[in-house]
Coordinates of C-alpha atoms and ligand atoms in Angstrom, one line a residue:
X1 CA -21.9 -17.0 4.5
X2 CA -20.3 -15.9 7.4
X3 CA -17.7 -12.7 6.9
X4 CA -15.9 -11.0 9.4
X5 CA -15.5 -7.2 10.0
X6 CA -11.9 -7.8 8.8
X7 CA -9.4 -4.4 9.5
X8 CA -6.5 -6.7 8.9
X9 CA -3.1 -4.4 7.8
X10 CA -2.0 -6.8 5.0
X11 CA -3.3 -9.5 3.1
X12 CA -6.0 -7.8 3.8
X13 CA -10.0 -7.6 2.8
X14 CA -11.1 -8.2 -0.7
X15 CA -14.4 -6.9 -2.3
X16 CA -17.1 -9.5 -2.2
X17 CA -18.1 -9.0 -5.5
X18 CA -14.1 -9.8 -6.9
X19 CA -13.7 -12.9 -4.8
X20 CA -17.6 -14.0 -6.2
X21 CA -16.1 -13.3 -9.6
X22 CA -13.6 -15.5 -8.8
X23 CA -15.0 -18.3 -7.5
X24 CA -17.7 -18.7 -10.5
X25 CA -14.8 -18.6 -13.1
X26 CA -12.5 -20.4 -10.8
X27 CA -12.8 -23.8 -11.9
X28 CA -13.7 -23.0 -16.0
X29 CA -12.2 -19.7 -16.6
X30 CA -13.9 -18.2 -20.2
X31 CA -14.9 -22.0 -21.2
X32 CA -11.8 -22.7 -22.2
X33 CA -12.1 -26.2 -19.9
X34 CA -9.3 -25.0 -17.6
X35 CA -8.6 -22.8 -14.0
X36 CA -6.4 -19.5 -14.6
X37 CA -4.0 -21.1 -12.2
X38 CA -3.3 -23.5 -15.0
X39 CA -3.0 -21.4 -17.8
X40 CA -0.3 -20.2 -19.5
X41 CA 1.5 -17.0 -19.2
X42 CA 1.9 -16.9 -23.3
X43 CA -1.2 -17.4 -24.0
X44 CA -3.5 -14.7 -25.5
X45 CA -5.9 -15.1 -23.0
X46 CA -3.5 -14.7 -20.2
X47 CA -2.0 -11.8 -22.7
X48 CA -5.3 -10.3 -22.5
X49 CA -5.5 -10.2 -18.7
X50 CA -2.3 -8.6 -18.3
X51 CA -2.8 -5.6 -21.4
X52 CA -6.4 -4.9 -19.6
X53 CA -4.9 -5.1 -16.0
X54 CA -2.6 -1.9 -17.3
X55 CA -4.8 -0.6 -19.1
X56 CA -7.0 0.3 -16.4
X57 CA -4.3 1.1 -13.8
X58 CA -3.5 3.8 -16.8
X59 CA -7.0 4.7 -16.7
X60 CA -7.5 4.7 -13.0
X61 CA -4.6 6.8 -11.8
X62 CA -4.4 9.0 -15.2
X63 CA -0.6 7.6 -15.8
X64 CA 0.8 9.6 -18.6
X65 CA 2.8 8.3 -21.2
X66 CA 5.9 9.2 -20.4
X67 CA 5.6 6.2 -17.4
X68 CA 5.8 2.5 -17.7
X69 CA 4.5 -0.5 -15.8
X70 CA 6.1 -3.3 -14.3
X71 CA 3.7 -6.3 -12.6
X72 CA 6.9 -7.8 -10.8
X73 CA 7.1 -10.5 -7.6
X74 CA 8.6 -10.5 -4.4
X75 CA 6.8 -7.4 -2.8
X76 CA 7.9 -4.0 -1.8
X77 CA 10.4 -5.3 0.0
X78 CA 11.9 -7.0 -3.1
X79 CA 11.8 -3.6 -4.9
X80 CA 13.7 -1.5 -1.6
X81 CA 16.8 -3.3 -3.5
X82 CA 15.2 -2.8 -7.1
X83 CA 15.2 1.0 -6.9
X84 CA 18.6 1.6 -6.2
X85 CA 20.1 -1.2 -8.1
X86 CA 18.5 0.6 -11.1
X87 CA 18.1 4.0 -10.4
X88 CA 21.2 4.4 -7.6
X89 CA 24.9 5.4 -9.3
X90 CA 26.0 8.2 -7.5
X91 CA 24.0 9.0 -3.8
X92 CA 20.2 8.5 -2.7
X93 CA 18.4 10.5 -0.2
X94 CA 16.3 8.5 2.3
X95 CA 13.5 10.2 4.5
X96 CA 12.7 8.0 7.6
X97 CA 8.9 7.8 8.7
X98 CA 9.2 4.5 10.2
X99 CA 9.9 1.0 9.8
X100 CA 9.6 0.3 5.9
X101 CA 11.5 3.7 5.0
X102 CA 14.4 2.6 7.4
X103 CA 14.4 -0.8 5.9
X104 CA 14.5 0.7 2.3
X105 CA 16.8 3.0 3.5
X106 CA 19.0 -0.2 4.9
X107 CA 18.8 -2.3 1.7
X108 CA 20.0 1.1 -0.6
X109 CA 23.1 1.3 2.0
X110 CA 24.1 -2.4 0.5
X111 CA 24.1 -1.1 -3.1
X112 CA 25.8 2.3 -2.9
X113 CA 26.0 5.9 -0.9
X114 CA 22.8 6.4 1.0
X115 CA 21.9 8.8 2.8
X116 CA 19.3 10.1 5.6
X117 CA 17.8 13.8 4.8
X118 CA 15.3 13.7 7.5
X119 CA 14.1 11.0 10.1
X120 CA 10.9 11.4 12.7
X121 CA 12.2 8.8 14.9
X122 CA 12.8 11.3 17.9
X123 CA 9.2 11.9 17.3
X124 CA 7.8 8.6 18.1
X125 CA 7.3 8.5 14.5
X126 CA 3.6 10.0 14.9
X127 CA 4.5 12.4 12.5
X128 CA 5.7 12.3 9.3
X129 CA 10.0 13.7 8.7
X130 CA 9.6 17.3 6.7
X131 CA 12.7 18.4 4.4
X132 CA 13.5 21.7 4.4
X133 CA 15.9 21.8 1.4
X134 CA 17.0 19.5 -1.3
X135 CA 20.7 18.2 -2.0
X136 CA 20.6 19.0 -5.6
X137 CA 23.2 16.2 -6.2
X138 CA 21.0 12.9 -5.8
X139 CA 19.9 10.5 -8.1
X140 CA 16.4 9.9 -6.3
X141 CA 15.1 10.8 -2.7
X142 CA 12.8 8.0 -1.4
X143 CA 9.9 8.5 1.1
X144 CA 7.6 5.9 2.4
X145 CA 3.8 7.5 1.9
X146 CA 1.3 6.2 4.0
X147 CA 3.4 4.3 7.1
X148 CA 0.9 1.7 7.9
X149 CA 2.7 0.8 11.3
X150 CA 2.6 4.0 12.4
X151 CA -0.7 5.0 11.1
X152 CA 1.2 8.3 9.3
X153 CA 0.8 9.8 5.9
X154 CA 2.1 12.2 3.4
X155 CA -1.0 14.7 3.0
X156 CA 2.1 17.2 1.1
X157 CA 5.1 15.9 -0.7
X158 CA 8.4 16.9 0.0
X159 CA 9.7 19.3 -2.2
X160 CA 13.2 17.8 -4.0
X161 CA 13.2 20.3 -6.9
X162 CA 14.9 18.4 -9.9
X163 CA 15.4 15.4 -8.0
X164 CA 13.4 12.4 -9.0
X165 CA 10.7 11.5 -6.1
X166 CA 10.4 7.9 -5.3
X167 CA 7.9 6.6 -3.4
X168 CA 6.7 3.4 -1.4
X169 CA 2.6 3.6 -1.8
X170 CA 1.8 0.2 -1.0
X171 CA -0.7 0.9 2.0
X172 CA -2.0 4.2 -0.1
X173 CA -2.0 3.0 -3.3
X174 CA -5.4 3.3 -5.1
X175 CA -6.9 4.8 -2.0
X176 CA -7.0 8.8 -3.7
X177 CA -6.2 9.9 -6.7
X178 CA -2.8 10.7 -6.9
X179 CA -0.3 13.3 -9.5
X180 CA 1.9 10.6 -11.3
X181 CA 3.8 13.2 -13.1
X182 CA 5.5 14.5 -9.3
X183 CA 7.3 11.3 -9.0
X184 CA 9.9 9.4 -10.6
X185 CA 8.5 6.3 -9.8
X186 CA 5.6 5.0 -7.4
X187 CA 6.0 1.1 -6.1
X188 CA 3.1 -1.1 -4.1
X189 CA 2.7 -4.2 -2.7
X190 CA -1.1 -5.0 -4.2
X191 CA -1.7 -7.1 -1.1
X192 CA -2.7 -4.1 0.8
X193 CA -5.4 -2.3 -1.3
X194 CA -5.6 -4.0 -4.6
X195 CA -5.0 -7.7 -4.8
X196 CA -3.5 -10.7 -3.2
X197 CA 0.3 -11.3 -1.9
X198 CA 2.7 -11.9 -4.2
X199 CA 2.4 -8.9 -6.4
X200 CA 4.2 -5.6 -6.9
X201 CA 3.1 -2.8 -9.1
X202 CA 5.8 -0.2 -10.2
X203 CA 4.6 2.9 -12.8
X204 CA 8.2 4.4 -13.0
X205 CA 9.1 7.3 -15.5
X206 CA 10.7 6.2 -18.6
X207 CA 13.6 8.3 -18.8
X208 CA 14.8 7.0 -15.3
X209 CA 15.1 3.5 -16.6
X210 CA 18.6 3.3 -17.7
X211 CA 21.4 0.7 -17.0
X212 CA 20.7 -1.4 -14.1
X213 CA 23.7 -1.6 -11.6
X214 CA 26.3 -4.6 -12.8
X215 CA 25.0 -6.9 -9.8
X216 CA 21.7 -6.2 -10.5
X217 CA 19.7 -10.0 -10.5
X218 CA 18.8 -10.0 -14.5
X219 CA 14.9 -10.7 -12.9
X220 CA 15.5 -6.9 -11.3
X221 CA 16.7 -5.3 -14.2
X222 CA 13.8 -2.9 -15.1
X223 CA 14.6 -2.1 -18.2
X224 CA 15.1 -5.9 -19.4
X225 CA 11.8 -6.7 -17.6
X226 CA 9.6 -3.3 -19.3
X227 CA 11.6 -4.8 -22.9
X228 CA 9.4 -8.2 -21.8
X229 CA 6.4 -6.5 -20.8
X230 CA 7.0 -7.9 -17.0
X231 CA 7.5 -11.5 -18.7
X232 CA 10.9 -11.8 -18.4
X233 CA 10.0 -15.6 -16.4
X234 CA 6.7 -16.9 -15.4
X235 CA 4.9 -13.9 -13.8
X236 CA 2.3 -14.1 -10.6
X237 CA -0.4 -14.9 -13.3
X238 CA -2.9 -15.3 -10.6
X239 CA -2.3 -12.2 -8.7
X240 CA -2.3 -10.3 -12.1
X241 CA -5.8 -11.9 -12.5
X242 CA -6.9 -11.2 -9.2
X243 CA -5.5 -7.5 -9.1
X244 CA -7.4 -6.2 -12.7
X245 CA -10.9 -7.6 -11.0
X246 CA -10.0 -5.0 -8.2
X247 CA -9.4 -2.4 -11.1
X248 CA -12.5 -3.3 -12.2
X249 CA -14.4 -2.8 -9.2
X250 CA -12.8 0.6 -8.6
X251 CA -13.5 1.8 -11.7
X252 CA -17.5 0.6 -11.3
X253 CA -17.7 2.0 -7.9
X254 CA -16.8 5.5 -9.4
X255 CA -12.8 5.2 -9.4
X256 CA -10.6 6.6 -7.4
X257 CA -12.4 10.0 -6.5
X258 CA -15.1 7.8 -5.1
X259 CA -12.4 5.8 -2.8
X260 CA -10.9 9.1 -1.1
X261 CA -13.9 9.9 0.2
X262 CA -14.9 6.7 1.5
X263 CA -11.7 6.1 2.6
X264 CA -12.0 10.2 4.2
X265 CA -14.9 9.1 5.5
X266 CA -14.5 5.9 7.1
X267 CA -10.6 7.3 8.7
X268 CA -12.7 10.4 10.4
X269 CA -15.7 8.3 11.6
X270 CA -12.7 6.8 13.8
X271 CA -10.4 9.8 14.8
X272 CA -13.7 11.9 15.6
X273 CA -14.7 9.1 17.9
X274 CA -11.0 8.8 19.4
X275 CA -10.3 12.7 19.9
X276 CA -13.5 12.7 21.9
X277 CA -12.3 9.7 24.1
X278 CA -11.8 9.6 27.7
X279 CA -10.2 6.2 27.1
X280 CA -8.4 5.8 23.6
X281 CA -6.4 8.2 21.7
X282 CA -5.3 8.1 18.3
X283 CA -1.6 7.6 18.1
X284 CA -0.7 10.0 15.2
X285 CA -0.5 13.6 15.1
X286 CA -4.3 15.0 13.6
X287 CA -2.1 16.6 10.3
X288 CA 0.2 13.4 9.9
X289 CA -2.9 10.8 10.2
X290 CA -3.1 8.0 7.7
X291 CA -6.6 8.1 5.7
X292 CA -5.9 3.7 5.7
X293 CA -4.5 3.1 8.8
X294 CA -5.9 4.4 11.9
X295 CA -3.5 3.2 14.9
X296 CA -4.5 3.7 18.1
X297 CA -4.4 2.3 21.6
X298 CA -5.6 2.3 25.7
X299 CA -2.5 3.4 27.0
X300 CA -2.4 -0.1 28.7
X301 CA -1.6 -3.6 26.9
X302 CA -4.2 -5.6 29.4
X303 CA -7.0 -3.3 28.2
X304 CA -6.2 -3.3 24.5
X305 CA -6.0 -7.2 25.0
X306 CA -9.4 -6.9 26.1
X307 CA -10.7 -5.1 24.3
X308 CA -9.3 -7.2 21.0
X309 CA -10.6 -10.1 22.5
X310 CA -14.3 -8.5 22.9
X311 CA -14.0 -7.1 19.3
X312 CA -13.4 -10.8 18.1
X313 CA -16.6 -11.9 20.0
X314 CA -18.5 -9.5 17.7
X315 CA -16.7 -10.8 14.7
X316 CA -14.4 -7.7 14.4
X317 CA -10.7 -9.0 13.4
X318 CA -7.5 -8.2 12.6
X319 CA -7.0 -5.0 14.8
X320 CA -4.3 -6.1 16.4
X321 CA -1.8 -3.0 16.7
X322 CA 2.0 -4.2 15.0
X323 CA 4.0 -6.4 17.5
X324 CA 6.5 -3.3 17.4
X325 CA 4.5 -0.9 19.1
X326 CA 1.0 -3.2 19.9
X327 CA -2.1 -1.1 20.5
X328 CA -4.5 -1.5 17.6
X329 CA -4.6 -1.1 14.3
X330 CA -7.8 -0.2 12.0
X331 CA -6.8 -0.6 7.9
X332 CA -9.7 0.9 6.2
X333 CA -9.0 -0.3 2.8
X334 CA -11.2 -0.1 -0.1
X335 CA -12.7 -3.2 0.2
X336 CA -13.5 -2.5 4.4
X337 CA -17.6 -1.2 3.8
X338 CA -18.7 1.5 6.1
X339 CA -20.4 -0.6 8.4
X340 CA -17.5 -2.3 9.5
X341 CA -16.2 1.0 10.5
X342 CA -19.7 1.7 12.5
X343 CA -20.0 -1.9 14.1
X344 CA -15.6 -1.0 15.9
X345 CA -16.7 2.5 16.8
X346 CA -20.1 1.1 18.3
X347 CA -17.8 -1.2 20.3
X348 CA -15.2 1.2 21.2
X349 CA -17.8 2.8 22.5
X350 CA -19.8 0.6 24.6
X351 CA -16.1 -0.6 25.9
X352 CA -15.4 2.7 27.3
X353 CA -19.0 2.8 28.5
X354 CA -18.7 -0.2 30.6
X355 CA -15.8 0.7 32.0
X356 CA -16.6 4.3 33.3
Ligands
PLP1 C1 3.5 -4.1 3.8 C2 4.5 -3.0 3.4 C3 5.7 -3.3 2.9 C4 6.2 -4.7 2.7 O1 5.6 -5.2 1.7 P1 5.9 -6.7 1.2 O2 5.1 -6.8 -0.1 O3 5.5 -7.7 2.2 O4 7.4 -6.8 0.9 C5 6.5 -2.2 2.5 N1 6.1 -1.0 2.6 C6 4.9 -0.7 3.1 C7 4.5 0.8 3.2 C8 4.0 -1.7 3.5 O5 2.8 -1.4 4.0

């Protein structure tokens, strides 16, 4: 078996011992004579995939009770109209780190008063928008966590007082523990850090859910779809499979403690080796730096291309920088081992080496 060192920013790498899993129960899943791809969603054994998929995202990020789940598809970008056809009826507060905030940001302008509290685009975006005081008066302010363009991240939440907090996690989520009870509601895209595409997970507090906007599709009504236990049609059943075997694996590799400071770990092995550079820099600013995606570049398009064509000689893949600001890009997901880290720095390294 031949893997790749594979950095890729989304779908991205998979732990080995989930896709095994997989592949052995693929074909006969639990003897029943049948594939979970053609099983059905109201079946108890499907049933009992989905209860133990949130049982251990409760478990895993210490959810308290007060917070629901919804397993829903169409992505994050799906739920950028989700949130404020549910949770928008008077004005929303946006905070723009980048390009997913400004595209949630755009979607919330179609469904009612938006606005912009703070916005890092005069900064390149290689920092991360502070707010310096709340409007009292909004129904949510929304922030996009970890930017995984820009290779930026929360390390401190905004401070919105009484305003419900709202954030888009997908490139963070599962990669630290995280304080459920200082948001109104977290969203993800699993195909990040958790599962394959196709997949959202929301864990949104109760008490927000109330009645959807009139135009809201009935499949984005989240208080119909928590009544239905996200089974309000056919669900992603294999995604939902897929996703509670990365649960698992968290949760036998120490949980989410355990994953920060790999993840810690793996993030500084790179910025320590770009800071000290002659050749590369990191593109971020050291206290806005994503702990998942570490984006930097040459300074020059032909040497990045070279230097992403040497990487693929060496089986090192997907570090191909975003197409709107190219450079590279290394995601250090959960499922990205240590050496893979070690085997990009080593050829950073020998890069600059051979070109001094
Ligand atoms: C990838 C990504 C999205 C878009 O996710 P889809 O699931 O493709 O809709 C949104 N926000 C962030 C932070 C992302 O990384």
């Amino acid at each position: 078996m031949n893997r790749v060192h594979n950095f890729g920013a989304g779908p991205a790498q998979l732990p080995i011992e989930v896709l095994q899993s997989a592949a052995q129960e693929f074909l006969d899943y639990k003897g029943l004579g049948l594939s979970i791809l053609e099983l059905g969603h109201r079946s108890s054994e499907f049933e009992e995939v989905l209860a133990s998929a949130k049982e251990r995202l409760i478990r895993l990020l210490n959810i308290p009770e007060d917070y629901d789940i919804l397993f829903l598809q169409g992505g994050a970008t799906l739920l950028f109209a989700g949130i404020p056809l549910n949770l928008l009826h008077y004005k929303a507060g946006y905070l723009i780190s980048g390009n997913f905030s400004n595209k949630a940001y755009l979607e919330a302008t179609k469904y009612g008063n938006a606005e912009i509290l703070a916005n890092s685009k005069d900064q390149d975006f290689r920092e991360v928008p502070s707010l310096d005081s709340c409007p009292q008066d909004l129904d949510y302010v929304h922030i996009c966590q970890n930017n995984t363009i820009y290779g930026t991240q929360y390390h401190r939440l905004p401070t919105t007082g009484d305003v419900p907090l709202i954030a888009d996690v997908s490139s963070c989520f599962l990669s630290a523990p995280m304080d459920i009870s200082k948001y109104g509601a977290i969203y993800a895209g699993v195909q990040k850090n958790a599962g394959p595409a196709g997949l959202s997970i929301t864990v949104i507090k109760k008490s927000l859910v109330k009645k959807a906007q009139d135009i809201c599709p009935t499949y984005l009504d989240f208080g119909l779809q928590l009544k239905q236990n996200s089974m309000l049609n056919t669900p992603n059943t294999w995604a939902i499979y897929l996703t509670n075997k990365v649960f698992e694996w968290i949760e036998n590799a120490g949980g989410l403690a355990q994953m920060e400071m790999r993840n810690r770990e793996k993030s500084q092995l790179l910025y320590d080796f770009l800071d000290e550079s002659q050749l590369f820099s990191a593109r971020a600013k050291p206290s806005s730096r994503s702990i998942a995606n570490v984006v930097f570049s040459t300074g020059s398009e032909e040497l990045d291309a070279e230097v992403i064509a040497e990487a693929k000689k060496e089986n090192i893949v997907g570090i191909q920088g975003h197409r709107l600001i190219g450079g590279m890009r290394a995601s250090c997901y959960n499922a990205v081992p240590k050496s893979s880290v070690l085997a990009l720095r080593d050829l950073l390294y020998q890069f600059e080496k051979n070109k001094r």
